Coordinates of N, CA and C in Angstrom, one line a residue:
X106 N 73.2 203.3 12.9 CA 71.8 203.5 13.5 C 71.9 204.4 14.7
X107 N 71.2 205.1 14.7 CA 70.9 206.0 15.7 C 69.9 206.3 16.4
X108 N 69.7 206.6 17.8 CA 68.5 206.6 18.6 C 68.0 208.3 18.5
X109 N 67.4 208.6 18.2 CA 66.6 209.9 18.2 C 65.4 210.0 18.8
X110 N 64.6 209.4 19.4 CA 63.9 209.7 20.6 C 63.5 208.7 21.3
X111 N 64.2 208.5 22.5 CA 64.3 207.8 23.4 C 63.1 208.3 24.5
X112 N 62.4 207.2 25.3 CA 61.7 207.4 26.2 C 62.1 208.3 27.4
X113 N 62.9 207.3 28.0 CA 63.8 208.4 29.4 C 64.5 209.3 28.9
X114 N 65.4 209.0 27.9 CA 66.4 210.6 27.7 C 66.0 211.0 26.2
X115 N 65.2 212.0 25.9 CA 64.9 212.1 24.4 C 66.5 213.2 24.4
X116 N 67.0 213.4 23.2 CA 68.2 213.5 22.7 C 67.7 215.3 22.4
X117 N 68.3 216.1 23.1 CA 68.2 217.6 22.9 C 69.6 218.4 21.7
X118 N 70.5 217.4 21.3 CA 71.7 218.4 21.2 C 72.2 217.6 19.6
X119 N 72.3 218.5 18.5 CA 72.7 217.4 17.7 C 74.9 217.9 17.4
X120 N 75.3 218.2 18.7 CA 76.5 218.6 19.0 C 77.3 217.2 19.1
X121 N 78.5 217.4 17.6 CA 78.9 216.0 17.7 C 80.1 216.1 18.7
X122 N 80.4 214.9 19.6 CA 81.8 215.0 20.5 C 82.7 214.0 20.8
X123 N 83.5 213.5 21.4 CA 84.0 212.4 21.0 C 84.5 211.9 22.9
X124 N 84.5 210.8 22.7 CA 84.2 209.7 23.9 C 85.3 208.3 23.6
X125 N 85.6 207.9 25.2 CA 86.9 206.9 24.5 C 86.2 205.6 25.1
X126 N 85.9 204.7 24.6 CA 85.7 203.3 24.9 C 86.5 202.0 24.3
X127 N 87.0 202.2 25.8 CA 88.3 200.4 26.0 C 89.5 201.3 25.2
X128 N 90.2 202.5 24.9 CA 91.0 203.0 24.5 C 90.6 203.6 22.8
X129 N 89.2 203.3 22.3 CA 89.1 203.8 21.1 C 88.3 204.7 21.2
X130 N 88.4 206.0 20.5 CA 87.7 206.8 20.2 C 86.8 207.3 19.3
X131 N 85.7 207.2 19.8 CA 84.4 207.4 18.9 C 83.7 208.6 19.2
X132 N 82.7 208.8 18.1 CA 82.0 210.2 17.9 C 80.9 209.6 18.6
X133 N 79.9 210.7 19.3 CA 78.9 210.6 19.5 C 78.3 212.0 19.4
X134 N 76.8 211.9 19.8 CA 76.2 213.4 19.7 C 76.0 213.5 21.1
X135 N 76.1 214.7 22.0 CA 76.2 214.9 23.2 C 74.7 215.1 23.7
X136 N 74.5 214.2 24.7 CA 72.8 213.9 25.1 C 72.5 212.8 25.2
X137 N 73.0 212.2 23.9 CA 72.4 210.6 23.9 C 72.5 209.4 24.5
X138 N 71.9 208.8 25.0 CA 72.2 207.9 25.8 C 73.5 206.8 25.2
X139 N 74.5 206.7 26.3 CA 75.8 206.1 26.0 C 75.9 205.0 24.8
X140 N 74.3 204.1 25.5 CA 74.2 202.8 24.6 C 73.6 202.9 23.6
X141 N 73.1 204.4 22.9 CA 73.0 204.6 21.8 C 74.3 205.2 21.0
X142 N 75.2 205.3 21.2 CA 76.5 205.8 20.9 C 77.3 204.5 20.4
X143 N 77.1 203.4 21.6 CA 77.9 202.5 21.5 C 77.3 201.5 20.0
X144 N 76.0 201.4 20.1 CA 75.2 200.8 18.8 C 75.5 201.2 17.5
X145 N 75.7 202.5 17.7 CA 76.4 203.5 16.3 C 77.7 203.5 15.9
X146 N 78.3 202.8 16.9 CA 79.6 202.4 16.7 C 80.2 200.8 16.2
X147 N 79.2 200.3 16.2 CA 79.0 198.5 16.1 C 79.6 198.2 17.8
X148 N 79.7 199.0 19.0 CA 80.2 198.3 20.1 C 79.0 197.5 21.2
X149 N 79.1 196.3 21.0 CA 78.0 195.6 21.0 C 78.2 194.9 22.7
X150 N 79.1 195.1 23.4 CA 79.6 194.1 23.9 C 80.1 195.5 25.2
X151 N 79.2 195.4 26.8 CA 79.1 196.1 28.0 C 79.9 195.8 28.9
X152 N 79.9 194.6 29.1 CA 80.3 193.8 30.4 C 80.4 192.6 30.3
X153 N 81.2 191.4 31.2 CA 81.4 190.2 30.8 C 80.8 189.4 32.5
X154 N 80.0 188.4 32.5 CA 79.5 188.1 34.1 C 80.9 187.6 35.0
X155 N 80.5 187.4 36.0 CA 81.7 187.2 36.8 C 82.0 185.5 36.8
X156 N 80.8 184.5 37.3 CA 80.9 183.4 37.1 C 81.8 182.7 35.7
X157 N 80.9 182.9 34.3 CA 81.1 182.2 33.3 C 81.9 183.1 31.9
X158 N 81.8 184.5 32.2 CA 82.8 185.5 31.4 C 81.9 185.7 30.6
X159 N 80.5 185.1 30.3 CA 79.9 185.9 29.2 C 79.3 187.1 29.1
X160 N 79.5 187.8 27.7 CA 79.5 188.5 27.1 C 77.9 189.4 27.4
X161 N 77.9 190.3 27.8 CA 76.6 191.0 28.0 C 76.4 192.5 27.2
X162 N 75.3 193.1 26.7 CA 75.2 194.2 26.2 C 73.8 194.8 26.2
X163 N 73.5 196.0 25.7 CA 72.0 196.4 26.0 C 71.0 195.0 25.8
X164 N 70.1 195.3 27.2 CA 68.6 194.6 27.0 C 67.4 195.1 26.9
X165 N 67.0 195.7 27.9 CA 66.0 196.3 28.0 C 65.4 197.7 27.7
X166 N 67.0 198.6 27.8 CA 67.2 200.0 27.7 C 66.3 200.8 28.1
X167 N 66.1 200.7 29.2 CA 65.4 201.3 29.8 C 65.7 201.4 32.0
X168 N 67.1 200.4 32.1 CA 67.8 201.1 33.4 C 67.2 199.7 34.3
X169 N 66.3 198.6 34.2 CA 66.2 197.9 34.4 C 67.1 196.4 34.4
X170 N 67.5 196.1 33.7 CA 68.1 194.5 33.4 C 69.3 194.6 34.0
X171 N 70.4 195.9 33.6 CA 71.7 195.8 34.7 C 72.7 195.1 33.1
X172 N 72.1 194.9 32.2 CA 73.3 194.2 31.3 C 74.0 195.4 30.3
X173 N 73.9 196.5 30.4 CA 74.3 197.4 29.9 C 75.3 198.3 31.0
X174 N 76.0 198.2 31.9 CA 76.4 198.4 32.9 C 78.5 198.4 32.6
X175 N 78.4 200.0 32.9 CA 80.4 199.6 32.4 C 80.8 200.9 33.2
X176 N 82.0 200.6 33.2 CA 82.9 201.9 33.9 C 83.0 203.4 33.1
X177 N 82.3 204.0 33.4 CA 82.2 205.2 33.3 C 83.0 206.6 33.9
X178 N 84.2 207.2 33.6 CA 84.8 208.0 34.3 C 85.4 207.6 35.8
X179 N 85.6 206.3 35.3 CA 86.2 205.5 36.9 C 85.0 205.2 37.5
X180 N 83.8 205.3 37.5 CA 82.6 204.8 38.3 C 82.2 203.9 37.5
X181 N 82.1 201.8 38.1 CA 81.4 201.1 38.3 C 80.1 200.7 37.7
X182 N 79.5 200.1 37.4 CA 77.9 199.9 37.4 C 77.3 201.0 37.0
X183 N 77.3 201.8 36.1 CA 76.8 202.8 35.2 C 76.0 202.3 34.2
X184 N 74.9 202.6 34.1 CA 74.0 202.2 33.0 C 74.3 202.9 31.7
X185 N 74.7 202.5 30.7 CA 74.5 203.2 29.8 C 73.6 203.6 29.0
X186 N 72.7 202.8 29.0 CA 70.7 203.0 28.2 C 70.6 204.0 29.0
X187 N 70.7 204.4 30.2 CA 70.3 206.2 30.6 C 70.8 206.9 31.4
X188 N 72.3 206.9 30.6 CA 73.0 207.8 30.9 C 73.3 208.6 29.7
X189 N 73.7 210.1 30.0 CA 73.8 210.8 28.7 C 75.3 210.9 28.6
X190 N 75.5 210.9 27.2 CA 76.8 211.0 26.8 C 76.9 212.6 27.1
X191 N 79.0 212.6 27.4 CA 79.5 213.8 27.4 C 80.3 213.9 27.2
X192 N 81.0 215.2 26.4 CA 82.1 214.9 25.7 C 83.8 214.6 26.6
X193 N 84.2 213.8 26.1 CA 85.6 213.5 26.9 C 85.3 212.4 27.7
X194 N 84.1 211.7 27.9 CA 84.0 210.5 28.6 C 85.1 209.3 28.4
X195 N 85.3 208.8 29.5 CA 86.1 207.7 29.4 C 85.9 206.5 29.9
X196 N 85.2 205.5 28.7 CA 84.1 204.2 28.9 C 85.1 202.7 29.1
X197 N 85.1 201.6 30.0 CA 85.3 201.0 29.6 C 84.7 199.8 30.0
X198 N 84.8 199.0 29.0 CA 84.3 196.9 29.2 C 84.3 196.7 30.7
X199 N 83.2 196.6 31.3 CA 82.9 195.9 33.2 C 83.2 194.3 33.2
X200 N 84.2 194.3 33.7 CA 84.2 192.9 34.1 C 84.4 192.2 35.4
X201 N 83.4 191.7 35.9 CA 82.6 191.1 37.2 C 83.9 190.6 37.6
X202 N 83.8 191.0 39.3 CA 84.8 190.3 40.0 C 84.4 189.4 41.0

């Protein structure tokens, strides 16, 4: 499944590229927002909370809830509902300290 027009980021490019999340490498189309990439991939699973380790992934998609939130290019707390993918990104699982 694929997001094709999104509110905040509508998807301009149907240029496919490839992106590495947690060491695997997946296709995405460049534009789209990360956590539409990750959905197309079955990667369901953002971040883990810090207290109880549970499992978090898109909620809202829209940059509000915070549970779509992973390391992006060595930066922290990155939304991925609106952020756009780019090729050579390097994604990984956030886990609360």
């Amino acid at each position: 499944m694929r997001i094709s027009n999104h509110q905040i980021m509508p998807v301009k490019s149907s240029k496919l590229v490839k992106i590495q999340v947690d060491g695997k490498e997946i296709e995405a189309y460049e534009g789209e927002p990360i956590l539409a990439a990750l959905w197309a991939s079955e990667i369901l699973v953002c971040r883990e909370t810090e207290k109880l380790k549970e499992k978090r992934g898109g909620f809202c998609g829209i940059g509000r809830c915070g549970d779509c939130r992973m390391i992006v290019n060595g930066h922290r707390d990155v939304y991925t509902c609106s952020t756009p993918v780019e090729n050579g990104m390097i994604i990984k699982t956030q886990k609360e300290t």
